[in-house]
Amino acid sequence: MTAPTNTLGLIAGNGRFPFLLLEAARAHGLRVVVAAIKEETDPEMNERASREPEHIRVHWMSLGELSKLIETFQREGVTRAVMAGQVKHKQIFSSIRPDWRLAKLLLNLRTRNTDMLLGAVAKVLGDEGIELLSSTMFLEPMLAAHGVLTARAPDETELADIAYGQAVARGLAAFDLGQTVVIAARACVAVEAMEGTDATIARAGALFRTLEAEASTLARRLTVVKVAKPNQDMRFDVPVVGVPTVETMVAAGATCLCVEAGRTLLFDREAMVAAADAAGISIVSEPTVAKAAATNP
């Protein structure tokens, strides 16, 4: 089948990311073929497609069906595709039943991490004539801008925690273990592994609630630092924060969030900032913090 030049494939994970990218692609006049993952994609995807059946086609498949993904895209004439939305790390390595193509790919992985797996999937897609594009395609305005994003800037204690947290988080991200750390008084309270950012923040809050009020030497404020990987592949696993992140921080007792400018997507930015301001939380992007932290050791 000859590929229509205005067709885009969308490999949809969970959350709002796939819907935002879908809307952006449609705004650019693209026909979108959605590969919806049964274990992850919101069923609302069917309802959204029903409003434009001639421009949006949805095909449901399980996480392990790599051959079906390729065959579907080829049948629909897809030569360009994007990944959008989280696929839980534990799903990738425990819950899937791989088809022969994915099983072969998994057996040949040197390291069982998401970057290695998704990079291998991207190569297989490329070999089949399907180019995987940046997941921020059409969404560049949603990338975090430099500077303080909220009414309140970080105070000196939070700046010190951010500087320490960035060093820890970048080291962690280099091993593709996670991209988020939670810090208090320059002590690392929690690091992200397979559970995701919000679960990491919640775990830090739960840990603090077990501390004796009089005995603890830690400050009772948590600072959350989220970074991109040193060689972040913008085609997948791009850092994302939004209103749920702020809500989780409020519940955990966190007062500051640092993200990396230009490499972190902010979903529902206005609502997120409003929620942070209401809770007295400071949100800041990395370049400003790096400069400020240098003068506030």
XYZ file of C-alpha atoms in Angstrom, residues 5-289:
285
model
C 2.070 11.518 3.305
C -0.371 12.922 5.848
C -0.638 9.737 7.954
C 0.910 9.431 11.423
C 1.054 6.304 13.573
C 0.488 6.792 17.305
C 1.582 4.099 19.775
C -0.564 5.055 22.772
C 0.298 4.329 26.393
C -1.629 5.517 29.439
C -2.589 8.976 30.667
C -3.412 12.148 28.727
C -0.245 12.303 26.634
C -1.662 10.241 23.706
C -4.773 12.431 23.555
C -2.733 15.644 23.562
C -0.539 14.383 20.762
C -3.579 13.139 18.842
C -5.205 16.569 19.046
C -1.981 18.278 17.969
C -1.579 15.938 15.001
C -5.176 16.526 13.917
C -4.648 20.292 14.232
C -1.857 19.858 11.676
C -4.254 18.068 9.342
C -2.805 14.592 9.833
C -4.701 11.333 9.623
C -3.825 9.323 12.738
C -3.643 5.544 13.093
C -3.646 4.667 16.794
C -2.066 1.476 18.103
C -3.870 1.333 21.454
C -2.268 -0.896 24.099
C -4.947 -2.979 25.830
C -3.084 -2.956 29.158
C -2.507 0.805 29.168
C -4.556 3.004 26.812
C -7.681 4.705 28.144
C -10.842 3.241 26.507
C -11.837 6.858 25.880
C -9.666 6.563 22.779
C -12.533 4.774 21.024
C -14.930 7.610 21.820
C -12.454 10.213 20.562
C -11.977 8.313 17.305
C -15.728 7.958 16.795
C -15.964 11.727 16.332
C -13.651 11.635 13.293
C -13.828 8.082 11.929
C -12.460 9.154 8.559
C -9.357 10.719 10.138
C -8.682 8.568 13.228
C -8.469 4.782 13.211
C -7.895 2.793 16.423
C -6.471 -0.717 16.550
C -6.263 -2.449 19.938
C -3.416 -4.827 20.672
C -1.582 -6.269 23.651
C 1.773 -4.954 24.772
C 3.656 -7.975 23.487
C 2.220 -7.990 19.960
C 5.061 -6.353 18.064
C 4.290 -8.208 14.836
C 0.668 -7.069 14.943
C 1.822 -3.475 15.477
C 4.072 -3.617 12.425
C 1.478 -5.366 10.261
C -1.223 -2.880 11.289
C 0.909 0.150 10.488
C 2.015 -1.314 7.159
C -1.578 -2.150 6.214
C -2.639 1.413 7.099
C 0.257 2.937 5.139
C 2.077 4.329 8.199
C 5.718 5.259 7.589
C 6.087 7.719 10.510
C 5.051 7.028 14.093
C 5.342 8.420 17.611
C 5.124 6.870 21.074
C 3.078 8.834 23.604
C 2.001 7.924 27.110
C 3.596 5.881 29.820
C 3.875 2.123 29.734
C 4.530 0.956 33.293
C 8.040 -0.429 33.552
C 6.881 -3.474 35.482
C 4.416 -4.223 32.670
C 7.190 -4.241 30.103
C 9.220 -6.896 31.857
C 6.647 -8.970 33.742
C 3.093 -8.761 32.421
C 3.499 -9.115 28.673
C 3.227 -12.275 26.607
C 5.659 -11.565 23.786
C 5.023 -12.768 20.255
C 7.884 -14.438 18.385
C 9.325 -11.146 17.161
C 9.368 -9.475 20.572
C 10.586 -12.673 22.285
C 13.575 -12.754 19.940
C 14.247 -9.084 20.625
C 14.096 -9.610 24.422
C 16.491 -12.553 24.257
C 19.055 -10.403 22.453
C 18.952 -7.476 24.893
C 22.247 -6.855 26.689
C 20.491 -5.023 29.510
C 16.865 -5.297 30.566
C 15.995 -1.613 30.815
C 13.421 0.464 28.990
C 15.870 2.460 26.891
C 17.489 -0.686 25.567
C 14.124 -2.321 24.841
C 12.477 0.687 23.217
C 15.602 1.467 21.240
C 15.540 -2.078 19.893
C 11.833 -1.750 19.041
C 12.580 1.523 17.234
C 15.258 -0.236 15.163
C 12.865 -3.061 14.251
C 10.246 -0.509 13.197
C 12.835 1.345 11.142
C 13.891 -1.868 9.428
C 10.235 -2.348 8.465
C 9.978 1.141 6.950
C 8.393 2.875 9.964
C 10.385 5.830 11.317
C 9.888 6.554 15.013
C 9.777 10.321 15.612
C 10.218 12.458 18.743
C 7.315 12.100 21.154
C 7.388 15.889 21.646
C 6.477 16.374 17.975
C 3.843 19.147 17.788
C 4.103 19.670 21.580
C 7.210 21.862 21.853
C 5.213 24.715 23.503
C 4.544 22.329 26.404
C 8.242 21.867 27.195
C 9.321 23.545 30.441
C 10.753 27.010 29.925
C 13.768 28.255 31.851
C 13.145 29.828 35.219
C 10.755 29.846 38.158
C 7.279 28.834 36.998
C 5.318 29.576 40.163
C 4.709 32.632 42.328
C 7.212 31.396 44.907
C 10.866 30.754 44.109
C 12.833 28.070 45.969
C 14.361 29.211 49.254
C 17.985 28.562 50.221
C 17.235 25.191 51.808
C 15.335 24.032 48.739
C 18.089 25.290 46.412
C 20.640 23.236 48.333
C 18.387 20.179 48.115
C 17.919 20.748 44.370
C 21.674 20.982 43.748
C 22.231 17.730 45.641
C 19.187 16.086 44.079
C 20.300 16.919 40.541
C 23.616 15.163 41.071
C 21.894 12.075 42.467
C 19.123 12.054 39.846
C 21.515 12.412 36.926
C 23.592 9.533 38.229
C 20.453 7.444 38.632
C 19.132 8.369 35.180
C 22.444 7.403 33.580
C 21.692 3.795 34.549
C 18.102 4.079 33.221
C 16.718 3.189 36.656
C 14.507 6.237 37.104
C 14.545 10.001 36.684
C 13.192 11.273 40.005
C 14.617 11.642 43.500
C 13.081 13.094 46.656
C 15.394 15.025 48.961
C 15.179 16.505 52.465
C 18.007 18.448 54.140
C 20.434 17.141 51.505
C 19.519 13.555 52.336
C 18.046 11.257 49.707
C 14.665 10.020 50.958
C 13.481 8.103 47.871
C 14.709 7.232 44.383
C 12.575 6.161 41.442
C 12.836 2.666 40.009
C 9.976 0.933 38.182
C 7.124 2.494 40.141
C 7.055 5.946 38.492
C 7.369 9.525 39.729
C 4.117 9.888 41.661
C 4.581 6.578 43.470
C 8.125 7.621 44.410
C 6.878 10.900 45.894
C 4.105 9.084 47.780
C 6.633 6.592 49.167
C 8.807 9.446 50.434
C 5.797 11.014 52.154
C 4.838 7.691 53.745
C 8.395 7.260 55.040
C 8.355 10.709 56.626
C 5.103 9.966 58.382
C 6.837 7.100 60.210
C 9.517 9.361 61.701
C 9.323 10.405 65.305
C 8.577 14.127 65.405
C 11.092 14.914 68.139
C 13.809 12.450 67.133
C 14.119 13.273 63.441
C 17.069 15.391 62.303
C 15.602 15.808 58.810
C 13.725 18.897 57.710
C 10.023 18.151 57.338
C 9.945 19.474 53.768
C 10.553 17.338 50.709
C 12.048 18.572 47.446
C 11.353 16.604 44.261
C 13.944 16.644 41.469
C 13.133 15.182 38.047
C 15.709 15.105 35.247
C 16.060 13.791 31.734
C 18.564 11.044 31.054
C 22.049 12.239 30.046
C 21.439 11.042 26.486
C 17.649 11.344 26.563
C 16.056 9.873 23.460
C 13.107 12.184 22.846
C 11.310 9.435 20.954
C 10.278 7.755 24.199
C 10.178 8.023 28.000
C 10.331 11.839 28.009
C 9.927 13.303 31.538
C 6.372 14.519 32.196
C 4.754 16.345 35.131
C 1.263 17.683 35.626
C -1.525 18.323 38.107
C -1.380 14.768 39.548
C 2.298 15.372 40.378
C 1.402 18.470 42.393
C -1.481 16.679 44.116
C 0.844 13.855 45.119
C 3.386 16.373 46.417
C 0.743 18.069 48.568
C -0.252 14.723 50.105
C 3.403 13.824 50.727
C 4.397 17.160 52.250
C 6.699 18.197 49.387
C 7.251 21.929 48.883
C 9.456 22.221 45.796
C 9.674 20.619 42.358
C 12.626 21.014 40.000
C 12.368 19.857 36.374
C 14.780 20.096 33.472
C 14.128 22.956 31.070
C 13.572 22.079 27.438
C 13.369 18.348 28.147
C 10.311 18.028 30.415
C 6.701 18.211 29.240
C 4.284 20.170 31.433
C 0.731 18.903 31.041
C -2.097 21.338 31.859
C 0.527 23.938 32.740
C -1.881 26.640 33.959
C -3.826 24.246 36.181
C -0.618 22.725 37.503
C 0.901 26.098 38.389
C -2.374 27.266 39.965
C -2.507 24.127 42.128
C 1.126 24.618 43.145
C 0.579 28.285 44.000
C -2.466 27.396 46.099
C -0.364 24.911 48.053
C 2.688 27.168 48.369
C 4.780 24.835 46.221
C 7.656 26.199 44.153
C 8.227 24.817 40.635
C 11.408 25.719 38.816
C 13.277 24.594 35.701
C 16.872 23.385 35.905
C 19.021 26.105 34.309
C 17.826 28.838 36.699
C 18.266 26.540 39.694
